[in-house]
Coordinates of C-alpha atoms in Angstrom, one line a residue:
M312 CA 9.7 79.0 176.6
K313 CA 9.3 81.2 173.7
N314 CA 11.2 84.5 173.3
A315 CA 7.7 86.8 174.2
D316 CA 7.4 84.9 177.5
L317 CA 11.2 85.1 178.5
Y318 CA 10.8 88.6 177.9
A319 CA 7.9 89.2 179.8
E320 CA 9.6 87.4 182.7
F321 CA 12.9 89.5 182.3
L322 CA 10.4 92.4 182.9
R323 CA 8.7 91.6 186.0
T324 CA 11.5 89.7 187.8
P325 CA 13.5 91.6 190.1
L326 CA 17.2 90.9 189.8
T327 CA 17.4 89.8 193.4
E328 CA 15.0 86.9 192.7
R329 CA 16.6 86.2 189.4
L330 CA 20.0 85.8 191.4
E331 CA 18.4 83.6 194.1
R332 CA 17.7 80.9 191.7
H333 CA 20.9 78.4 192.2
R334 CA 20.3 78.5 195.8
H335 CA 16.9 76.3 195.0
T336 CA 18.3 74.3 192.1
D337 CA 20.7 71.5 191.9
C338 CA 22.6 73.2 188.9
A339 CA 24.8 69.8 188.2
Q340 CA 21.7 68.0 187.7
S341 CA 20.0 70.8 185.7
Y342 CA 22.7 71.2 183.2
L343 CA 23.0 67.0 182.8
A344 CA 19.4 67.0 181.8
W345 CA 20.1 69.8 179.4
A346 CA 23.0 68.5 177.7
K347 CA 20.4 65.2 177.4
K348 CA 17.7 67.5 175.6
M349 CA 20.3 69.0 173.2
A350 CA 21.7 65.6 172.3
R351 CA 18.3 65.2 170.8
Q352 CA 17.9 68.6 169.1
V353 CA 21.3 69.5 168.2
P354 CA 22.5 67.5 165.0
A355 CA 26.1 68.2 165.6
Y356 CA 26.1 67.4 169.2
A357 CA 24.0 64.4 168.7
A358 CA 26.8 63.1 165.8
F359 CA 29.5 64.1 168.5
I360 CA 28.1 62.1 171.4
A361 CA 27.5 59.3 168.9
N362 CA 31.2 59.1 167.8
A363 CA 32.4 59.4 171.2
S364 CA 30.4 56.1 171.9
I365 CA 28.4 57.8 174.8
D366 CA 24.6 56.7 175.6
L367 CA 24.0 60.2 177.6
D368 CA 20.6 58.5 178.5
S369 CA 22.4 55.8 180.6
F370 CA 23.7 58.7 182.8
A371 CA 21.8 59.5 185.7
D372 CA 24.0 60.8 188.2
D373 CA 24.9 64.8 187.9
A374 CA 28.5 63.5 188.7
E375 CA 28.4 62.0 185.5
F376 CA 28.1 65.1 183.5
S377 CA 32.1 65.5 183.9
R378 CA 32.4 62.3 181.7
L379 CA 30.7 64.1 178.6
P380 CA 33.8 64.7 176.2
L381 CA 35.1 68.5 176.0
I382 CA 34.1 70.2 172.9
T383 CA 36.8 72.7 171.2
K384 CA 37.0 74.8 168.4
E385 CA 39.0 72.1 166.5
N386 CA 37.1 68.9 167.5
Y387 CA 33.4 70.8 167.1
M388 CA 33.2 74.0 166.1
R389 CA 35.1 73.7 162.6
V390 CA 33.3 69.7 162.1
Y391 CA 30.3 70.6 162.1
A392 CA 28.7 73.1 159.8
L393 CA 27.0 76.2 161.7
P394 CA 23.6 75.4 161.2
E395 CA 24.1 71.8 162.5
R396 CA 25.5 73.2 166.0
C397 CA 22.3 75.1 166.4
I398 CA 19.0 73.6 167.9
D399 CA 16.9 71.8 165.2
G400 CA 19.9 72.4 162.8
Q401 CA 18.0 75.8 162.1
L402 CA 20.5 78.9 161.8
S403 CA 17.4 81.1 161.0
A404 CA 15.8 80.7 164.5
C405 CA 18.5 82.9 165.8
E406 CA 18.1 86.7 165.1
T407 CA 21.4 87.8 165.1
V408 CA 25.1 86.5 164.5
A409 CA 28.4 87.7 166.3
V410 CA 32.0 87.1 164.7
S411 CA 34.6 86.2 167.1
S412 CA 38.3 88.3 167.1
G413 CA 39.9 85.1 165.4
S414 CA 43.0 85.8 168.0
T415 CA 43.3 81.9 168.5
G416 CA 42.6 81.2 164.6
T417 CA 40.0 81.6 161.7
P418 CA 37.1 83.9 163.1
L419 CA 33.9 82.1 163.8
F420 CA 30.2 83.0 163.7
W421 CA 28.5 82.6 166.9
P422 CA 24.6 83.2 166.4
R423 CA 22.0 84.3 169.3
S424 CA 18.3 85.0 169.7
L425 CA 16.5 87.3 172.2
S426 CA 16.4 84.5 174.8
H427 CA 20.3 84.5 175.2
E428 CA 20.5 88.1 175.2
I429 CA 18.2 88.3 178.0
D430 CA 20.1 86.2 180.0
I431 CA 23.2 88.5 179.3
A432 CA 21.5 91.7 180.3
A433 CA 21.2 90.1 183.8
R434 CA 24.9 90.7 184.0
F435 CA 24.4 94.1 183.1
E436 CA 21.6 94.7 185.3
Q437 CA 24.2 93.3 188.4
I438 CA 26.4 96.0 187.4
F439 CA 24.4 99.1 186.8
V440 CA 22.2 98.3 189.6
D441 CA 24.0 97.0 192.5
S442 CA 27.4 98.7 191.3
F443 CA 26.3 102.0 189.8
Q444 CA 22.6 102.8 191.5
A445 CA 21.2 103.5 188.2
H446 CA 17.4 102.4 189.2
E447 CA 17.6 105.7 191.0
K448 CA 19.8 107.8 188.8
T449 CA 19.4 108.9 185.2
T450 CA 22.3 107.3 183.3
L451 CA 23.8 108.2 179.9
A452 CA 25.3 104.6 178.7
I453 CA 28.0 105.2 175.9
I454 CA 28.8 102.4 174.2
C455 CA 32.7 102.4 173.4
F456 CA 33.2 99.0 172.0
A457 CA 33.6 98.5 168.0
L458 CA 30.4 98.3 166.3
G459 CA 30.0 96.1 163.7
T460 CA 30.1 92.0 163.7
W461 CA 32.5 92.1 166.6
V462 CA 30.3 90.9 169.6
G463 CA 31.3 93.9 172.2
G464 CA 29.2 96.7 170.9
M465 CA 26.0 95.3 169.8
F466 CA 25.8 92.9 172.7
S467 CA 26.4 95.7 175.1
A468 CA 24.0 98.2 173.6
Q469 CA 21.3 95.5 173.4
S470 CA 21.6 94.7 177.1
C471 CA 21.7 98.4 177.9
R472 CA 18.4 98.9 175.9
L473 CA 16.7 95.9 177.7
L474 CA 17.2 97.8 181.1
S475 CA 15.8 100.6 179.8
Q476 CA 12.7 98.8 178.7
K477 CA 12.7 97.1 182.1
G478 CA 12.3 100.5 183.7
L479 CA 15.6 101.7 184.8
P480 CA 16.3 105.5 183.2
I481 CA 19.1 104.8 180.9
T482 CA 19.8 105.8 177.8
V483 CA 22.1 104.3 175.3
L484 CA 24.2 105.8 172.8
T485 CA 26.6 104.0 170.2
P486 CA 29.5 106.2 169.1
G487 CA 31.3 103.0 168.8
N488 CA 35.1 103.4 169.0
I489 CA 35.4 106.8 167.5
K490 CA 37.2 109.1 170.1
A491 CA 36.0 112.2 169.1
E492 CA 32.1 111.7 169.0
I493 CA 32.6 109.8 172.3
L494 CA 33.9 113.0 173.7
R495 CA 31.5 115.0 171.9
V496 CA 28.8 112.7 173.1
V497 CA 29.8 113.0 177.0
T498 CA 30.5 116.9 176.7
E499 CA 27.0 117.8 175.1
L500 CA 24.8 115.2 176.3
G501 CA 26.7 114.1 179.9
P502 CA 25.1 117.9 181.8
H503 CA 21.8 116.2 181.5
F504 CA 22.2 112.9 183.3
D505 CA 22.8 112.3 186.7
Q506 CA 25.9 110.0 185.6
T507 CA 27.6 109.0 182.8
V508 CA 28.8 105.2 182.0
L509 CA 31.4 104.5 179.5
L510 CA 31.5 100.8 178.1
G511 CA 34.7 99.6 176.5
Y512 CA 38.2 98.0 176.6
P513 CA 40.3 99.2 178.8
P514 CA 42.9 100.5 177.0
F515 CA 41.1 102.4 174.9
I516 CA 38.7 103.9 177.4
K517 CA 41.8 105.3 179.2
D518 CA 43.2 106.8 176.0
V519 CA 39.7 108.4 175.8
I520 CA 40.0 109.6 179.5
D521 CA 43.4 110.9 178.5
T522 CA 42.5 112.5 175.7
G523 CA 39.7 114.3 177.1
R524 CA 41.9 115.6 180.0
A525 CA 44.3 116.8 177.2
N526 CA 41.3 118.8 175.5
G527 CA 39.8 120.4 178.6
V528 CA 37.1 117.7 179.7
E529 CA 36.3 118.1 183.3
W530 CA 35.3 114.4 183.9
P531 CA 34.2 114.9 187.3
R532 CA 31.1 116.9 186.2
Y533 CA 29.5 113.8 184.3
A534 CA 29.9 111.5 187.5
P535 CA 31.6 109.0 185.3
K536 CA 31.6 105.2 185.8
L537 CA 33.3 102.4 183.8
V538 CA 32.5 99.2 182.2
F539 CA 35.4 96.9 181.0
A540 CA 35.8 93.7 179.3
G541 CA 38.4 92.2 177.2
E542 CA 41.7 92.4 179.3
V543 CA 42.7 91.9 183.1
F544 CA 44.1 94.8 184.6
S545 CA 45.9 95.6 187.9
E546 CA 44.2 97.4 190.7
E547 CA 46.8 99.9 190.4
W548 CA 45.6 100.8 186.6
R549 CA 42.0 101.1 188.6
D550 CA 43.2 103.8 190.7
L551 CA 44.7 105.8 188.1
V552 CA 41.9 105.9 185.7
C553 CA 39.5 106.5 188.8
E554 CA 41.7 109.4 189.9
R555 CA 41.5 110.9 186.5
I556 CA 37.8 110.6 186.3
G557 CA 37.4 112.0 189.9
A558 CA 35.8 108.8 191.3
T559 CA 36.2 108.3 194.8
D560 CA 35.6 104.6 195.5
P561 CA 36.6 102.4 192.6
R562 CA 34.3 99.7 193.9
F563 CA 31.2 101.6 193.3
A564 CA 32.6 103.4 189.8
T565 CA 34.2 100.5 187.7
A566 CA 33.1 97.0 186.8
S567 CA 34.6 94.3 184.8
L568 CA 32.8 91.8 182.5
Y569 CA 34.0 88.2 181.7
G570 CA 33.0 88.0 178.1
T571 CA 33.8 86.5 175.0
A572 CA 32.3 86.2 171.6
D573 CA 31.8 82.3 171.9
G574 CA 30.3 82.0 175.7
G575 CA 28.5 85.5 175.8
V576 CA 29.2 87.3 179.1
L577 CA 30.2 84.3 181.6
G578 CA 30.4 86.8 185.0
N579 CA 30.7 90.5 186.2
E580 CA 32.9 91.9 189.0
T581 CA 30.8 93.1 191.6
P582 CA 31.5 95.4 194.6
L583 CA 32.4 92.5 196.7
S584 CA 34.8 90.9 193.9
I585 CA 36.3 94.2 193.7
H586 CA 36.8 95.1 197.2
I587 CA 38.7 91.2 197.7
R588 CA 40.6 91.8 194.7
R589 CA 41.8 95.0 196.1
L590 CA 42.4 93.7 199.5
L591 CA 44.5 90.6 197.8
A592 CA 46.8 93.0 195.5
R593 CA 48.2 94.8 198.9
R594 CA 49.1 91.5 199.8
P595 CA 51.2 89.5 196.8
A596 CA 52.0 86.2 198.9
L597 CA 48.6 86.0 200.2
A598 CA 47.1 86.1 196.1
A599 CA 49.8 83.7 195.0
E600 CA 48.7 81.2 198.0
L601 CA 45.1 81.5 196.9
F602 CA 45.7 81.5 193.3
G603 CA 48.8 79.8 192.7
E604 CA 50.7 82.3 190.5
S605 CA 52.7 85.6 190.8
R606 CA 49.9 87.7 189.2
L607 CA 46.5 88.9 190.0
P608 CA 43.8 87.2 187.9
T609 CA 40.0 89.1 187.2
L610 CA 38.0 88.0 190.1
V611 CA 34.2 88.0 188.9
Q612 CA 30.9 86.7 190.2
Y613 CA 28.6 84.5 188.1
D614 CA 25.1 83.1 188.1
P615 CA 25.4 79.1 188.1
C616 CA 22.0 78.7 186.8
S617 CA 23.3 80.8 183.8
R618 CA 26.8 79.2 183.4
F619 CA 28.6 76.4 184.9
F620 CA 32.3 76.3 185.5
E621 CA 34.8 73.5 185.3
V622 CA 38.5 73.3 185.4
H623 CA 40.6 70.9 183.1
D624 CA 44.3 71.1 183.5
H625 CA 43.8 74.9 185.0
T626 CA 41.9 76.2 182.3
L627 CA 38.3 76.8 182.1
V628 CA 35.7 74.8 180.7
V629 CA 32.0 76.4 180.4
S630 CA 28.5 75.2 179.9
G631 CA 25.7 77.5 178.8
D632 CA 22.8 77.9 176.4
N633 CA 23.9 80.1 173.3
G634 CA 22.8 80.1 169.4
V635 CA 25.4 77.2 169.3
P636 CA 24.8 75.7 173.0
L637 CA 27.9 75.1 174.7
I638 CA 28.5 71.7 176.5
R639 CA 31.5 71.3 178.6
Y640 CA 33.0 73.7 176.1
H641 CA 36.8 74.2 176.7
I642 CA 37.1 78.0 176.7
A643 CA 41.2 77.9 177.1
D644 CA 41.0 80.8 179.7
K645 CA 43.2 79.8 182.4
G646 CA 41.6 80.2 185.8
G647 CA 39.8 78.3 188.3
F648 CA 36.8 79.0 190.3
L649 CA 35.6 79.0 194.2
S650 CA 32.3 79.0 196.0
F651 CA 31.2 81.9 198.0
Q652 CA 32.0 80.4 201.2
A653 CA 35.4 79.1 200.4
L654 CA 36.6 82.7 199.4
T655 CA 34.8 84.5 202.0
D656 CA 36.3 81.5 204.5
F657 CA 39.8 82.1 202.9
M658 CA 39.7 85.7 203.3
R659 CA 38.3 85.4 207.1
Q660 CA 41.1 82.9 208.0
H661 CA 43.7 85.2 206.5
G662 CA 42.9 88.3 208.8
E663 CA 40.1 90.0 206.1
D664 CA 36.6 90.0 206.3
P665 CA 35.3 91.5 203.0
I666 CA 31.3 91.3 203.8
A667 CA 31.8 93.1 207.2
D668 CA 33.6 95.8 205.4
L669 CA 30.9 96.4 202.8
K670 CA 28.1 96.7 205.5
V671 CA 28.6 100.1 206.1
F672 CA 26.8 100.4 202.8
A673 CA 23.4 99.8 203.7
S674 CA 21.8 99.5 200.2
L675 CA 24.3 97.1 198.8
A676 CA 22.9 93.8 198.0
I677 CA 25.6 91.0 198.2
H678 CA 24.4 88.0 196.4
D679 CA 26.4 84.4 197.7
L680 CA 27.3 83.8 193.9
P681 CA 30.2 81.7 193.4
F682 CA 33.3 83.5 191.7
V683 CA 35.6 82.4 189.0
Y684 CA 39.0 83.9 188.3
I685 CA 40.8 84.5 184.9
F686 CA 44.4 85.0 184.0
G687 CA 43.5 85.4 180.2
R688 CA 44.8 83.0 177.7
A689 CA 47.2 80.6 178.8
D690 CA 49.7 81.3 175.7
F691 CA 50.3 85.3 176.7
T692 CA 53.5 84.7 178.7
V693 CA 57.1 84.6 178.5
S694 CA 59.4 82.5 179.8
Y695 CA 62.7 84.0 181.2
F696 CA 65.5 82.0 183.4
G697 CA 62.5 79.5 184.1
A698 CA 60.4 82.2 185.1
N699 CA 57.1 82.6 184.2
V700 CA 56.7 86.7 183.2
Y701 CA 53.8 87.7 183.1
P702 CA 52.0 90.9 181.0
E703 CA 50.0 92.0 184.4
N704 CA 53.3 92.2 186.0
I705 CA 54.8 95.0 183.4
S706 CA 51.4 96.6 183.5
V707 CA 51.8 97.3 187.2
G708 CA 55.0 98.9 186.6
L709 CA 53.7 101.2 183.8
E710 CA 50.9 102.6 186.2
Q711 CA 53.2 103.9 189.0
S712 CA 53.4 107.5 189.2
E713 CA 57.0 108.0 188.1
V714 CA 55.7 106.9 184.8
C715 CA 52.1 106.8 184.2
D716 CA 51.6 110.8 182.7
W717 CA 53.4 110.2 179.8
V718 CA 53.1 106.3 178.8
T719 CA 49.6 104.6 177.1
G720 CA 50.1 101.9 179.2
K721 CA 50.5 99.6 176.3
F722 CA 53.4 97.6 175.6
V723 CA 54.8 94.4 174.0
L724 CA 56.8 92.0 176.5
D725 CA 59.3 89.4 174.7
V726 CA 62.1 87.4 175.4
I727 CA 65.3 88.1 172.8
E728 CA 68.5 87.0 172.4
S729 CA 71.6 88.9 171.4
S730 CA 74.3 87.6 168.9
D731 CA 75.8 85.4 171.5
L732 CA 72.5 83.8 172.6
D733 CA 72.4 85.7 175.7
K734 CA 68.8 86.2 176.6
R735 CA 67.1 89.2 178.0
L736 CA 63.6 90.6 178.7
Q737 CA 62.5 93.2 176.5
V738 CA 59.8 95.6 177.1
V739 CA 58.5 97.8 174.0
V740 CA 56.5 100.5 175.5
E741 CA 54.0 103.4 174.0
L742 CA 54.3 106.6 174.7
A743 CA 51.4 108.9 175.3
P744 CA 50.7 111.5 172.5
G745 CA 53.1 114.1 172.0
Q746 CA 55.3 112.6 174.4
A747 CA 58.9 112.2 173.4
A748 CA 61.8 109.6 174.2
S749 CA 64.7 110.1 175.9
P750 CA 67.2 108.2 177.5
Q751 CA 66.3 109.2 181.1
R752 CA 62.7 108.2 180.4
R753 CA 63.9 104.6 179.1
D754 CA 66.4 104.0 182.6
V755 CA 63.2 105.3 184.5
V756 CA 60.6 102.7 182.9
A757 CA 62.9 99.8 182.9
S758 CA 63.9 100.7 186.7
V759 CA 60.1 101.0 187.9
I760 CA 59.1 97.6 185.9
Q761 CA 62.0 95.7 187.3
R762 CA 60.7 97.1 190.9
E763 CA 57.8 96.0 190.4
L764 CA 58.4 92.6 189.0
L765 CA 60.8 91.8 192.1
R766 CA 58.0 93.0 194.3
L767 CA 55.3 90.8 192.3
N768 CA 56.8 87.9 190.9
S769 CA 58.7 85.7 193.1
E770 CA 59.7 83.2 190.5
F771 CA 61.3 86.3 189.0
A772 CA 63.2 87.4 191.9
N773 CA 64.2 83.7 192.8
Y774 CA 64.9 82.5 189.2
V775 CA 66.6 85.2 187.6
P776 CA 70.1 86.1 188.4
A777 CA 71.1 89.4 189.2
Q778 CA 73.2 90.3 186.4
A779 CA 69.9 89.3 184.1
R780 CA 67.2 91.6 185.6
A781 CA 67.9 94.6 183.6
I782 CA 64.9 95.3 181.5
E783 CA 65.7 96.5 178.1
V784 CA 63.1 99.1 177.2
I785 CA 62.3 100.8 173.8
L786 CA 59.8 103.8 173.6
L787 CA 57.9 104.3 170.9
A788 CA 55.8 107.1 169.5
H789 CA 51.8 106.7 169.9
G790 CA 50.3 104.7 167.4
D791 CA 53.5 103.1 165.9
A792 CA 52.4 101.3 163.1
Q793 CA 54.4 98.0 163.8
Y794 CA 54.1 97.8 167.6
F795 CA 50.7 100.0 168.3
P796 CA 48.4 100.1 165.5
I797 CA 45.5 102.2 165.9
G798 CA 42.0 100.2 165.7
V799 CA 43.3 96.9 166.1
K800 CA 42.9 94.9 169.5
H801 CA 46.4 94.9 171.1
R802 CA 48.5 91.7 172.2
Y803 CA 50.9 92.4 175.2
T804 CA 53.4 89.6 174.0
R805 CA 54.6 88.7 170.3
R806 CA 52.7 85.4 168.8
K807 CA 55.8 82.9 168.2
T808 CA 56.3 81.3 164.8
P809 CA 56.0 77.6 164.9
S810 CA 59.6 76.1 163.7

């Protein structure tokens, strides 16, 4: 289908109708047929399949889709030239190109066309319509992701503009990650709209909110809503930012996107997924039983007609159409997926009925889309006395009432050795602007982090000897050049240098 036809179809197709397609589609069979088509049209994939001695035309059963080899950055993206990875070998058929962050190596280019942006716009439509009721309210959407070649800012802006073209009363501004400009837009234009939506990375959005509060911005008067991407955060953190903007129900004031430069937006939080996650946050043992780890992943719903998920060694594999078609692409995020029925049944079997809980909201559409859960990159964990300590565990500690007013929430987690080779768990914490370090504050942070680790992480509580559970905390000024440089995507663990 040509771009003009896809655009027209997007404009006339109601969201609910689009999200019901999977109920009448054999998605696995569709992806197998699509893979066969890509093997004929994409030169790199044709060569890749040939090198693996696979005759795709002989595949008839959709179960055989899982026999196709995984593609990765190493065996595909860096082996074949970019045009060869595009349909018909034509890079010029794509109208735009984004650049990955390069967090796992050399940055890569990811081309896309309007058809791919339309597909992604449906994820934004779910959030703006189902969560924020933006079809009924005038909405100021402020893009707070960095602009330029990175995927977040331009992609989000284009998706929001497509919603405007579909008829939603949304006005889009793109100040990027310039705090002063964001706050000027909020205070000068916000009063002319029913609600204001900030879209950006979680730590930066919190920084914008806190800076606004410090400068007299009365957030509740703008009816703020928040769209996040890029990081896992806790429900304590969600509660904290909602309290600071005056949002009374986080399920309808926030939503997180599961997005990557290579795969686009793969899924999004919904009021249902947020409600389930919040129920599980109050029951860590139940969450550990469900997800298999002592940390709470991001939980989103996804459209299987848009993206197809599989799991390989506890990490995610995704297939989906892009400027570079992804066919069983090993995206390397640790996680898994659950059917709508499986997750809702699990919750009911343990005394929770999230669907019944949400029925009080008569206007809310609950779509029976499957769920995918994401812990983030598998290499952002530290091992301490055999216990896996996750950045998410530390985040919860820094979001507690004893410390949250004078720290930003950013930290660097590490295991260090003393001169006699004894190990200790170290957390370097960023102070909020204008706040000073003191021994008393250091001790409070250490105590709160240890308390939350013992509560949330059964491995830490059971594997780590009592005498080794003390947390070494270092408090550093806001924007410290070594640990918390401004304008750089933050890493919560130190990248180890290969020996």
